PDB file of C-alpha atoms in Angstrom:
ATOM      1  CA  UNK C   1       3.015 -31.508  59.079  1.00 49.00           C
ATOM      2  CA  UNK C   2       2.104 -34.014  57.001  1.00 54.00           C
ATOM      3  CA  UNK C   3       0.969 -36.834  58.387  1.00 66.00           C
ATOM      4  CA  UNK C   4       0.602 -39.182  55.442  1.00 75.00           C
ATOM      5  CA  UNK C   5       4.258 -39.297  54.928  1.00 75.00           C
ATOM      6  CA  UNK C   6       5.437 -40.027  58.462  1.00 78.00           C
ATOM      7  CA  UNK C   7       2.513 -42.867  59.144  1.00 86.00           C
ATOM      8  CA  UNK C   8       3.641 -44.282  55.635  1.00 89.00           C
ATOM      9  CA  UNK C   9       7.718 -44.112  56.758  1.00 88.00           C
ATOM     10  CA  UNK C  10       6.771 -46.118  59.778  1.00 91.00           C
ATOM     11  CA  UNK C  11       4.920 -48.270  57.593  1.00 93.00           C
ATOM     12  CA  UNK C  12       7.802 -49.125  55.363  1.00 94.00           C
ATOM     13  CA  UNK C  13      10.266 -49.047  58.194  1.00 93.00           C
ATOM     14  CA  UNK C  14       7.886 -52.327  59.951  1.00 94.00           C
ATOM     15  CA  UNK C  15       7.220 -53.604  55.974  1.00 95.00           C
ATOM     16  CA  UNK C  16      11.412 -53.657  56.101  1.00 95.00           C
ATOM     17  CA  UNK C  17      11.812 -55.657  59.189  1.00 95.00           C
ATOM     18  CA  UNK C  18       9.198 -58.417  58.429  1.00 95.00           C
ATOM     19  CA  UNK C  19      10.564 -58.520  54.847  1.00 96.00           C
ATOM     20  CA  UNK C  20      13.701 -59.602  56.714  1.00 96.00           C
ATOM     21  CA  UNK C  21      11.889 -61.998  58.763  1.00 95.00           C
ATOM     22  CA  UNK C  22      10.452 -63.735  55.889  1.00 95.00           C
ATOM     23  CA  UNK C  23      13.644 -64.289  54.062  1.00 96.00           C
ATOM     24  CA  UNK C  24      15.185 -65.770  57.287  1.00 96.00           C
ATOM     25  CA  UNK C  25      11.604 -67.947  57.577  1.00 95.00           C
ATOM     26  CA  UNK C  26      11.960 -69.068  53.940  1.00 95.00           C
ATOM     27  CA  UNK C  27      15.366 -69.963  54.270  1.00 95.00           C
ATOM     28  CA  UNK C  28      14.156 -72.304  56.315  1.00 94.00           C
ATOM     29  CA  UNK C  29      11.712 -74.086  54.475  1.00 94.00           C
ATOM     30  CA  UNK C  30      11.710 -77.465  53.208  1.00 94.00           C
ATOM     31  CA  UNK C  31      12.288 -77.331  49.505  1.00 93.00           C
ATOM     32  CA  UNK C  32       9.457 -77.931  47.298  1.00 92.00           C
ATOM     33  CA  UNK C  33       5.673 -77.334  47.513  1.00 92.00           C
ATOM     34  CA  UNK C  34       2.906 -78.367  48.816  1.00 91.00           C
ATOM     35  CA  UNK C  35      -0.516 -79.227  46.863  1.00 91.00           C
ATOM     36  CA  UNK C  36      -3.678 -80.864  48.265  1.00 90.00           C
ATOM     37  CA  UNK C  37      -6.380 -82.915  46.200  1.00 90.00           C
ATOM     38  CA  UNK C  38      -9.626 -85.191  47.630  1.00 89.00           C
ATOM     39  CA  UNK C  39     -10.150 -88.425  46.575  1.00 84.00           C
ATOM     40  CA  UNK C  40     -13.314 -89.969  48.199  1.00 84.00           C
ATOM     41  CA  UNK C  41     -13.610 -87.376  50.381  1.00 85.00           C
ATOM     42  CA  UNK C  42     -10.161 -87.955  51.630  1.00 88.00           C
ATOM     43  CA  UNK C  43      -7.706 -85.211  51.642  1.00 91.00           C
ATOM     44  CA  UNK C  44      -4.321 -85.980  49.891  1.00 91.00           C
ATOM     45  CA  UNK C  45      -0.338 -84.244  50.451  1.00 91.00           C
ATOM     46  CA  UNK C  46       1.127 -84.119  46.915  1.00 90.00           C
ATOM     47  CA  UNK C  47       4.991 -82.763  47.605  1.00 92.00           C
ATOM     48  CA  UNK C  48       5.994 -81.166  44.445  1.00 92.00           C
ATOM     49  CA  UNK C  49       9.702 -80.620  43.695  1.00 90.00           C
ATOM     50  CA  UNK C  50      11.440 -77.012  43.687  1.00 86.00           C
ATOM     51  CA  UNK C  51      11.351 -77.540  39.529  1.00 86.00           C
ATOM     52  CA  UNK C  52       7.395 -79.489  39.405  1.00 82.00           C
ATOM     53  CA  UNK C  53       8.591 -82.250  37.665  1.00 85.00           C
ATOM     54  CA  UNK C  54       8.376 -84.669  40.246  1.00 87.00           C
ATOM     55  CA  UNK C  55       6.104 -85.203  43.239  1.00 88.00           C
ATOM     56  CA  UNK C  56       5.366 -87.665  46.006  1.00 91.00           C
ATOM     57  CA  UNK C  57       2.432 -88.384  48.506  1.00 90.00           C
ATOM     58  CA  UNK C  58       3.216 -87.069  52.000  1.00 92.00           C
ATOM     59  CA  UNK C  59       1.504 -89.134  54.916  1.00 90.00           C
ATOM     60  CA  UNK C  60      -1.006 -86.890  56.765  1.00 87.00           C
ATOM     61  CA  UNK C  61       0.212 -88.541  59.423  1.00 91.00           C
ATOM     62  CA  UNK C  62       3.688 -86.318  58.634  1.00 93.00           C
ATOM     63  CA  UNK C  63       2.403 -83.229  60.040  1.00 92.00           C
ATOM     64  CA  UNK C  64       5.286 -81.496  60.722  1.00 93.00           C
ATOM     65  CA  UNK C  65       6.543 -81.438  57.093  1.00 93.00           C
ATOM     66  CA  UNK C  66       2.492 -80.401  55.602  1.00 93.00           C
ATOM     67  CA  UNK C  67       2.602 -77.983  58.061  1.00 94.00           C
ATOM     68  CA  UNK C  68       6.248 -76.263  57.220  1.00 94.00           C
ATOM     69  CA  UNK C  69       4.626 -76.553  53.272  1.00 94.00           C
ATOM     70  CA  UNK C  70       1.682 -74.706  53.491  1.00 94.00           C
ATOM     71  CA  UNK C  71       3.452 -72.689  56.257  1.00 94.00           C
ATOM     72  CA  UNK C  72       6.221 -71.620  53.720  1.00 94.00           C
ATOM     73  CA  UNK C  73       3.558 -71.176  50.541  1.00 94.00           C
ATOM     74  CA  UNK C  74       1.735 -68.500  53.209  1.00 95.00           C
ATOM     75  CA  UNK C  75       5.231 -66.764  53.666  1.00 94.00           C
ATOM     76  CA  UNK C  76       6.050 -66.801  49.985  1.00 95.00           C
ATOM     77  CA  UNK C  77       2.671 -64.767  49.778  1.00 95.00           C
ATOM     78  CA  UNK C  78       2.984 -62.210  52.345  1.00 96.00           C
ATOM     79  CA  UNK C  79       6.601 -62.175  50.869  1.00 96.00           C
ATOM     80  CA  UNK C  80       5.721 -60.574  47.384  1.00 96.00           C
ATOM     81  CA  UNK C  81       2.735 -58.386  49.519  1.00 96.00           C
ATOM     82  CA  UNK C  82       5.396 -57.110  51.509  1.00 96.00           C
ATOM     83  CA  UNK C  83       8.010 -56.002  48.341  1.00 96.00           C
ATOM     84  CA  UNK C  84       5.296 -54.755  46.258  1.00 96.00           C
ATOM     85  CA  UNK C  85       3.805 -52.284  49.089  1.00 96.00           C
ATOM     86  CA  UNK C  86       7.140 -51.493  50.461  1.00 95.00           C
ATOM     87  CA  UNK C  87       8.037 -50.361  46.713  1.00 95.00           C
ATOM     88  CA  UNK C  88       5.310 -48.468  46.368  1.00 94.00           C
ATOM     89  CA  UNK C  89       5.254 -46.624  49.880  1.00 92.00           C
ATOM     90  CA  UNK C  90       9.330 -46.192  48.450  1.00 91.00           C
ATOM     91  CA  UNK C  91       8.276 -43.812  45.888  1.00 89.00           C
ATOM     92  CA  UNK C  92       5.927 -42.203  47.404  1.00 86.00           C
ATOM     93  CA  UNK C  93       8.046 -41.014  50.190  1.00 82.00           C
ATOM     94  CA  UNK C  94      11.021 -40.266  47.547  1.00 80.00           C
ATOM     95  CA  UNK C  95       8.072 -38.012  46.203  1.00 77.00           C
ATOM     96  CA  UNK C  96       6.523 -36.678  48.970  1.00 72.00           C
ATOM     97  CA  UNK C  97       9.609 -35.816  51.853  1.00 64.00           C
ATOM     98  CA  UNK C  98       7.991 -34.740  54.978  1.00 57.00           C
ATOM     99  CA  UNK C  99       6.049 -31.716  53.657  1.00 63.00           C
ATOM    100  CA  UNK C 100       4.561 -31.940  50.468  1.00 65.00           C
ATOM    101  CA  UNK C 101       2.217 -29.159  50.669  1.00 64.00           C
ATOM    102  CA  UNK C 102       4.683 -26.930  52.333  1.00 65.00           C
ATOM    103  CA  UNK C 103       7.288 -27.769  50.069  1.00 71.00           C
ATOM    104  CA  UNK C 104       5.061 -26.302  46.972  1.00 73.00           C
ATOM    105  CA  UNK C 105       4.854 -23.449  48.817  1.00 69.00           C
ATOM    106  CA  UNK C 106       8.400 -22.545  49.799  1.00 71.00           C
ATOM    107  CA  UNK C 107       9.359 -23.341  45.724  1.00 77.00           C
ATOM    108  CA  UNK C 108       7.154 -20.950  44.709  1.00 76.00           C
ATOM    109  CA  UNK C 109       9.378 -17.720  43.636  1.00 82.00           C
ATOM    110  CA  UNK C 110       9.139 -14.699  46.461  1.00 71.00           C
ATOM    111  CA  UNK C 111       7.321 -12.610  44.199  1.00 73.00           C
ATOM    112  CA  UNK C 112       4.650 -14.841  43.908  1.00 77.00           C
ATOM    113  CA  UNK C 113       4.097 -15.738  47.290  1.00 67.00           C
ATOM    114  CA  UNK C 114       3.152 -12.388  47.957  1.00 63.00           C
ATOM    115  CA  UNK C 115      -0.203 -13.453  45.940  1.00 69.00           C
ATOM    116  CA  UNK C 116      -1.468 -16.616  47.676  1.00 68.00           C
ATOM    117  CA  UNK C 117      -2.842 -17.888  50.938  1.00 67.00           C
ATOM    118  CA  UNK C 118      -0.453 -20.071  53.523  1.00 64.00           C
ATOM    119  CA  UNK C 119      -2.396 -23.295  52.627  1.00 64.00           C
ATOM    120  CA  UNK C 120       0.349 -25.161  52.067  1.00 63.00           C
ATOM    121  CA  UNK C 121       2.054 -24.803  55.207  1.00 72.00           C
ATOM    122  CA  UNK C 122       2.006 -26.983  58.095  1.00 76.00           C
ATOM    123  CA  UNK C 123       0.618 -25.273  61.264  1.00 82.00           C
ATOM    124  CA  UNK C 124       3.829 -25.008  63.232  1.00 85.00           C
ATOM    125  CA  UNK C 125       5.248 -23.005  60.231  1.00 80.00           C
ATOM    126  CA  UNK C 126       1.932 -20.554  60.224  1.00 83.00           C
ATOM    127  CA  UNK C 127       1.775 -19.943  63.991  1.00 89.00           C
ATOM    128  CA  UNK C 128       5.982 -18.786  63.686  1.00 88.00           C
ATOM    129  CA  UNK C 129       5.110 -16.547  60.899  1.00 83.00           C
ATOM    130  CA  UNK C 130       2.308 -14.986  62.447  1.00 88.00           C
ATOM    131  CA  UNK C 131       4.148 -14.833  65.865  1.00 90.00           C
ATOM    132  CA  UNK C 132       7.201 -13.014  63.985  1.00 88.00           C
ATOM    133  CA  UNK C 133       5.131 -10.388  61.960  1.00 86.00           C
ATOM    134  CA  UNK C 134       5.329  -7.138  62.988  1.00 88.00           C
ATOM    135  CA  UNK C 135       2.356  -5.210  64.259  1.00 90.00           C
ATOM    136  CA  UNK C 136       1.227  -1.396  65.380  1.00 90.00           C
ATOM    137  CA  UNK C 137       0.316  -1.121  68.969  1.00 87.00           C
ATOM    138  CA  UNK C 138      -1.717   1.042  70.882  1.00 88.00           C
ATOM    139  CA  UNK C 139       0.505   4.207  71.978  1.00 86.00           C
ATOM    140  CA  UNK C 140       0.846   4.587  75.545  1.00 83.00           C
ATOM    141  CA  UNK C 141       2.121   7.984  77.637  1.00 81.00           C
ATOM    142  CA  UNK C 142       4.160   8.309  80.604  1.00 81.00           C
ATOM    143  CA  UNK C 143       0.995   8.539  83.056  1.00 85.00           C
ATOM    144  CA  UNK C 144       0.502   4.947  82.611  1.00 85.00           C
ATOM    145  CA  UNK C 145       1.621   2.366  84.733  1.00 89.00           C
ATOM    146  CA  UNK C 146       3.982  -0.035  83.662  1.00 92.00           C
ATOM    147  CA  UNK C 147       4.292  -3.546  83.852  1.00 94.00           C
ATOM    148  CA  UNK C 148       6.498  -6.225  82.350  1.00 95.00           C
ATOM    149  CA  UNK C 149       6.021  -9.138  81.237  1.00 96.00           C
ATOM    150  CA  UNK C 150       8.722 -12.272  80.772  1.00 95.00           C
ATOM    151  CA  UNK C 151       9.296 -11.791  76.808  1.00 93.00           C
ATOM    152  CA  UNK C 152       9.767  -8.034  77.597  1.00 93.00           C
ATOM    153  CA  UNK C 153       6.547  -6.462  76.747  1.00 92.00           C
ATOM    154  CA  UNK C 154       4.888  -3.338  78.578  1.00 93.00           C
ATOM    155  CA  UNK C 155       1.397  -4.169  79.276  1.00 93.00           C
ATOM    156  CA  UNK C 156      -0.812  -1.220  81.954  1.00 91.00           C
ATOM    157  CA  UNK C 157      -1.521  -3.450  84.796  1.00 93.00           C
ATOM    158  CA  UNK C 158      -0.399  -6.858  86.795  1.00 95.00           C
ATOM    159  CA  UNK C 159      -3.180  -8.766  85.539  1.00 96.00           C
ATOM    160  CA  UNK C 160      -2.343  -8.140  81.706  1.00 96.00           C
ATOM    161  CA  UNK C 161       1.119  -9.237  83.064  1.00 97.00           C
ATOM    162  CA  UNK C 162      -0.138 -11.861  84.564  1.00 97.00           C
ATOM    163  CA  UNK C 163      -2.240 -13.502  81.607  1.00 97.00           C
ATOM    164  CA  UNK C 164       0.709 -12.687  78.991  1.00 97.00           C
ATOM    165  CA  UNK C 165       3.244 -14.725  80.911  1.00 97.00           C
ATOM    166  CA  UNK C 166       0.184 -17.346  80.972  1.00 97.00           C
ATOM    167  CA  UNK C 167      -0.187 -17.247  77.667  1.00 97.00           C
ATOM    168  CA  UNK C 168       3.828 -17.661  76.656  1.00 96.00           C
ATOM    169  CA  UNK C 169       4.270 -20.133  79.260  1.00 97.00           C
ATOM    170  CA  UNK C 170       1.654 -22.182  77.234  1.00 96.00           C
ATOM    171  CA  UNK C 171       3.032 -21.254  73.680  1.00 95.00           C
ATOM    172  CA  UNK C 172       0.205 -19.646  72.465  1.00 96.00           C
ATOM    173  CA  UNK C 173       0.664 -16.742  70.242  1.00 96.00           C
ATOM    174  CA  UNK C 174      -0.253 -13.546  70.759  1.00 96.00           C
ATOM    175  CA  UNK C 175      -0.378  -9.821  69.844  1.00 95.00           C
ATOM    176  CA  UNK C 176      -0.877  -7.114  72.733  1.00 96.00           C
ATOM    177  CA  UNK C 177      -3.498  -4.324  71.967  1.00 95.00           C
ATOM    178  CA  UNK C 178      -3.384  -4.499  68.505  1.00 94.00           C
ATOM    179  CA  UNK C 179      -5.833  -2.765  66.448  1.00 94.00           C
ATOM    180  CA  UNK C 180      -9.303  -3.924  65.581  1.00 94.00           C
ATOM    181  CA  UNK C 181     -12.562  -2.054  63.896  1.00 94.00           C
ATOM    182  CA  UNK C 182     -15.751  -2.994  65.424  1.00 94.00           C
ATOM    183  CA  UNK C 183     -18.639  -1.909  63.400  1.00 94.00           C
ATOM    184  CA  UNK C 184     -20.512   0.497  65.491  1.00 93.00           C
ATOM    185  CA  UNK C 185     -17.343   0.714  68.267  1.00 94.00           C
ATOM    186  CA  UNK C 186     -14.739   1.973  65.948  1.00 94.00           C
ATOM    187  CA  UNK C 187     -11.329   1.437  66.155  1.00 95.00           C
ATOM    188  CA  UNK C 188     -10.426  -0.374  69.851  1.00 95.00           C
ATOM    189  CA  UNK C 189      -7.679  -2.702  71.063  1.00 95.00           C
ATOM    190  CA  UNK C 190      -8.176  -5.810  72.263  1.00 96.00           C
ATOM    191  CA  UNK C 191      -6.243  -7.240  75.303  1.00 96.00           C
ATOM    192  CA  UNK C 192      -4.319 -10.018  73.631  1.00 96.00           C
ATOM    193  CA  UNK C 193      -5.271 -11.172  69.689  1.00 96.00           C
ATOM    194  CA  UNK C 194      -4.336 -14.972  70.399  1.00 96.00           C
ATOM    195  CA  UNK C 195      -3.751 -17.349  66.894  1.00 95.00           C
ATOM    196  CA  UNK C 196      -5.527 -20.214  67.848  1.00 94.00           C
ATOM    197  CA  UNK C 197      -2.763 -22.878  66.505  1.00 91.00           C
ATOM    198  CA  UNK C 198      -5.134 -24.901  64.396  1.00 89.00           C
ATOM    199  CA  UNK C 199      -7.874 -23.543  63.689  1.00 89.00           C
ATOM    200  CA  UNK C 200      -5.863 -20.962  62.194  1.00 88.00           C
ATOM    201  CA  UNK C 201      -8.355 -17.777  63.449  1.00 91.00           C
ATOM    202  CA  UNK C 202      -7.547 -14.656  66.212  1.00 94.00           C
ATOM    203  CA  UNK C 203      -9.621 -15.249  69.441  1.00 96.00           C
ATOM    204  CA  UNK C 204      -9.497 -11.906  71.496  1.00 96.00           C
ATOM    205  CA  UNK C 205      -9.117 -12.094  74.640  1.00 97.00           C
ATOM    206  CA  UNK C 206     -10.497  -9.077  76.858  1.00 97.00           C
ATOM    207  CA  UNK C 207      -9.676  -8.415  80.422  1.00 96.00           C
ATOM    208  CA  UNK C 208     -12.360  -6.527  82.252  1.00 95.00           C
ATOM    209  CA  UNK C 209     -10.503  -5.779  85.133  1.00 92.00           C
ATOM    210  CA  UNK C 210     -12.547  -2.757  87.193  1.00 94.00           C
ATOM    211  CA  UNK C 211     -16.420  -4.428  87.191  1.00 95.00           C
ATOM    212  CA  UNK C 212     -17.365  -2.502  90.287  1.00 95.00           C
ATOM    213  CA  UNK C 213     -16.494   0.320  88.891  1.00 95.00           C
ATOM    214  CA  UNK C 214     -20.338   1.485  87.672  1.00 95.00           C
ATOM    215  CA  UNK C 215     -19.019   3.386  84.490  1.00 96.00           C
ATOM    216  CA  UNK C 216     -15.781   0.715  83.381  1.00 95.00           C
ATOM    217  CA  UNK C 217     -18.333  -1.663  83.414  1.00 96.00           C
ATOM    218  CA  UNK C 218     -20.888  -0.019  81.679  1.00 96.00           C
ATOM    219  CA  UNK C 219     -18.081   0.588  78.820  1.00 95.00           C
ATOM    220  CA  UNK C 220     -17.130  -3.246  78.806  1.00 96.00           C
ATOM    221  CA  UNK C 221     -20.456  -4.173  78.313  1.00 97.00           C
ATOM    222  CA  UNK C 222     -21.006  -2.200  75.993  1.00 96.00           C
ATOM    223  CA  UNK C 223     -17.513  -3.007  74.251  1.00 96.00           C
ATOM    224  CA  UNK C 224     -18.583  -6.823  74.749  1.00 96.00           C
ATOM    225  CA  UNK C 225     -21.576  -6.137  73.230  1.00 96.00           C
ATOM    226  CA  UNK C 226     -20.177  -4.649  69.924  1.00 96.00           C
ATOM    227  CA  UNK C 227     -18.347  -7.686  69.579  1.00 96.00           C
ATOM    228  CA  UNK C 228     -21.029  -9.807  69.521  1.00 95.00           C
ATOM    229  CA  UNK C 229     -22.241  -7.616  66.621  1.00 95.00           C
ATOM    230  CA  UNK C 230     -19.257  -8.442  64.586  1.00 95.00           C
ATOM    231  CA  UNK C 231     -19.270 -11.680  65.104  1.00 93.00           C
ATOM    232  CA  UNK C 232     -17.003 -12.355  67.874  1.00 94.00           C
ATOM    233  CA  UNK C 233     -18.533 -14.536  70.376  1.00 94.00           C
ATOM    234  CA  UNK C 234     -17.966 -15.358  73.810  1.00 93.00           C
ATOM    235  CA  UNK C 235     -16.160 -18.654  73.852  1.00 92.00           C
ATOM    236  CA  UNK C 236     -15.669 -19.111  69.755  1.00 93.00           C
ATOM    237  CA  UNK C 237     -12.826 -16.009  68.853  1.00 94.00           C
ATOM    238  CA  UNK C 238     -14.323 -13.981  72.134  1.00 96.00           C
ATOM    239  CA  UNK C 239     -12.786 -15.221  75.578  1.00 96.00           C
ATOM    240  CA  UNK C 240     -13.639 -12.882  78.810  1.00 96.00           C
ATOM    241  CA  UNK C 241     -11.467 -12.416  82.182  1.00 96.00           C
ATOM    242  CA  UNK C 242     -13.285 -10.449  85.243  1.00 95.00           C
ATOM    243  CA  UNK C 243     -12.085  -8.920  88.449  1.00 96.00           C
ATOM    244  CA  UNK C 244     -13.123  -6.180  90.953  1.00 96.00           C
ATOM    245  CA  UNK C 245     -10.996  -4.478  93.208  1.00 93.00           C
ATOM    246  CA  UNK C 246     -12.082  -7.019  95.986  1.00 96.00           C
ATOM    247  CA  UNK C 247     -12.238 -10.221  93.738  1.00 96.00           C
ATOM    248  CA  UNK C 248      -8.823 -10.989  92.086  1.00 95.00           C
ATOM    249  CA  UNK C 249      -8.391 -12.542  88.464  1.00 95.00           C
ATOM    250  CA  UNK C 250      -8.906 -16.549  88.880  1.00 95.00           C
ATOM    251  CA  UNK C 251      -5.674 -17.872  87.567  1.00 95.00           C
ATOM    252  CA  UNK C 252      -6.334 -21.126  87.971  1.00 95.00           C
ATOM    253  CA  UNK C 253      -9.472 -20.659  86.370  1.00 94.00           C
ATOM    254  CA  UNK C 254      -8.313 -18.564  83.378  1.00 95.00           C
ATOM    255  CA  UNK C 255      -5.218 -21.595  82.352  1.00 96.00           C
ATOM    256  CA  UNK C 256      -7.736 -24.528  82.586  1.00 95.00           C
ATOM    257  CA  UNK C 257     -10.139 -22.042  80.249  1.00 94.00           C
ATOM    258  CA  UNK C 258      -7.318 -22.082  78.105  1.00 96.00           C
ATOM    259  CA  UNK C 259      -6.234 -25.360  78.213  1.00 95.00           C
ATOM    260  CA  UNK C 260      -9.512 -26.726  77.230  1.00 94.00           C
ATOM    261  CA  UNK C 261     -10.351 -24.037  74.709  1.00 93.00           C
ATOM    262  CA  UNK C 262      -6.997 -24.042  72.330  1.00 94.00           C
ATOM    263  CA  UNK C 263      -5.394 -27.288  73.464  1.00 92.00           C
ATOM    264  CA  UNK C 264      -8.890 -29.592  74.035  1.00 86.00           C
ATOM    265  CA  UNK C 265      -7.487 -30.503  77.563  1.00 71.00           C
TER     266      UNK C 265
END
């Protein structure tokens, strides 16, 4: 989104209405204008006519009309301020539109956008794209259980159900056990690949859901551990779910994780 041009359209839109209430103000005013000299260390009200060719002392004791002068000369002022930024914000919205940086992008012929980099494109735009791309999934056979989750996925147990659903429910998008190399692992597939929306990078998020089991866990750590190798750490594009057969995934626990992690709340 670009910011610029919607901060500078409610710019214009206030520039607008106190342009109005200027005219209105100045309509107003006393004719002529105001100019003030010292003599003897006495300040002195000259009222020059609307053309200058004639002018008169005001009384300072005439406050109302020296005020209403200098009032409208102020106004006048702000006046041409006003005009000359609200022209120029004007042509830079006529310019700009709401997307400048997409818009470059999405003129750019088909062919060539093949060859370059999303840059351009606001982050609401990226995150649909991503979210819409088609991806290969880990195969799974008839032995394993089935689950399903609210956008019609089959995930292997209730807790990858249950943090999927989480995960829609909060807009966040993700990709289920998509493929990943792991330098020293291999080829795995991690839980949930999750865009984080504006940082633009793929946080996995890993489900280790049989710790007292003495050999799943001595896979996971091992699994976590290869992560860390490549660069995928715990809390930066690595975030980590536990439960035991005794000790239930913390849901509460896992959407304030995820809250404060992609959202800052």
């Amino acid at each position: 989104m670009n910011d610029a041009y919607h901060v500078i359209k409610k710019r214009t839109e206030f520039l607008r209405s106190f342009i109005k209430l200027l005219n209105r103000a100045l309509a107003r005013a006393p004719e002529g204008r105001i100019h003030l000299t010292k003599s003897h260390g006495t300040i002195q009200y000259l009222r020059y006519s609307a053309d200058g060719k004639t002018r008169v002392y005001i009384s300072k004791k005439n406050t109302h009309l020296i005020k209403s002068l200098i009032q409208k000369e102020f106004d006048q002022k702000l006046l041409k301020a006003a005009e000359d930024e609200m022209r120029m914000n004007e042509r830079y919205i006529k310019k700009a539109g709401p997307d400048i940086l997409q818009k470059i992008y999405e003129e750019m012929p088909e062919e060539k956008k093949l060859f370059v980099d999303d840059r351009g494109v606001s982050d609401e735009e990226f995150v649909k794209r991503w979210a819409a791309a088609e991806y290969e999934q880990k195969k799974h056979d008839d032995r394993d259980p089935v689950f399903i989750t609210n956008r019609g996925e089959r995930v292997v147990s209730k807790s990858e159900k249950i943090i999927a659903d989480m995960l829609n429910e909060k807009g966040l998008a993700y990709r289920y056990e998509e493929p990943l190399i792991l330098i020293g692992l291999g080829t795995i597939h991690p839980d949930f690949k999750i865009l984080h929306p504006t940082r633009r990078v793929i946080v996995c998020l890993e489900h280790n859901g049989r710790m007292d089991d003495p050999d799943y866990a001595e896979r996971a750590v091992i699994r976590i551990n290869a992560y860390e190798r490549n660069g995928y750490h715990e809390g930066d594009t690595l975030l980590l779910t536990f439960e035991t057969s005794t000790v239930p995934l913390d849901t509460e626990l896992l959407s304030r994780k995820l809250d404060q992690f992609f959202f800052g709340t």
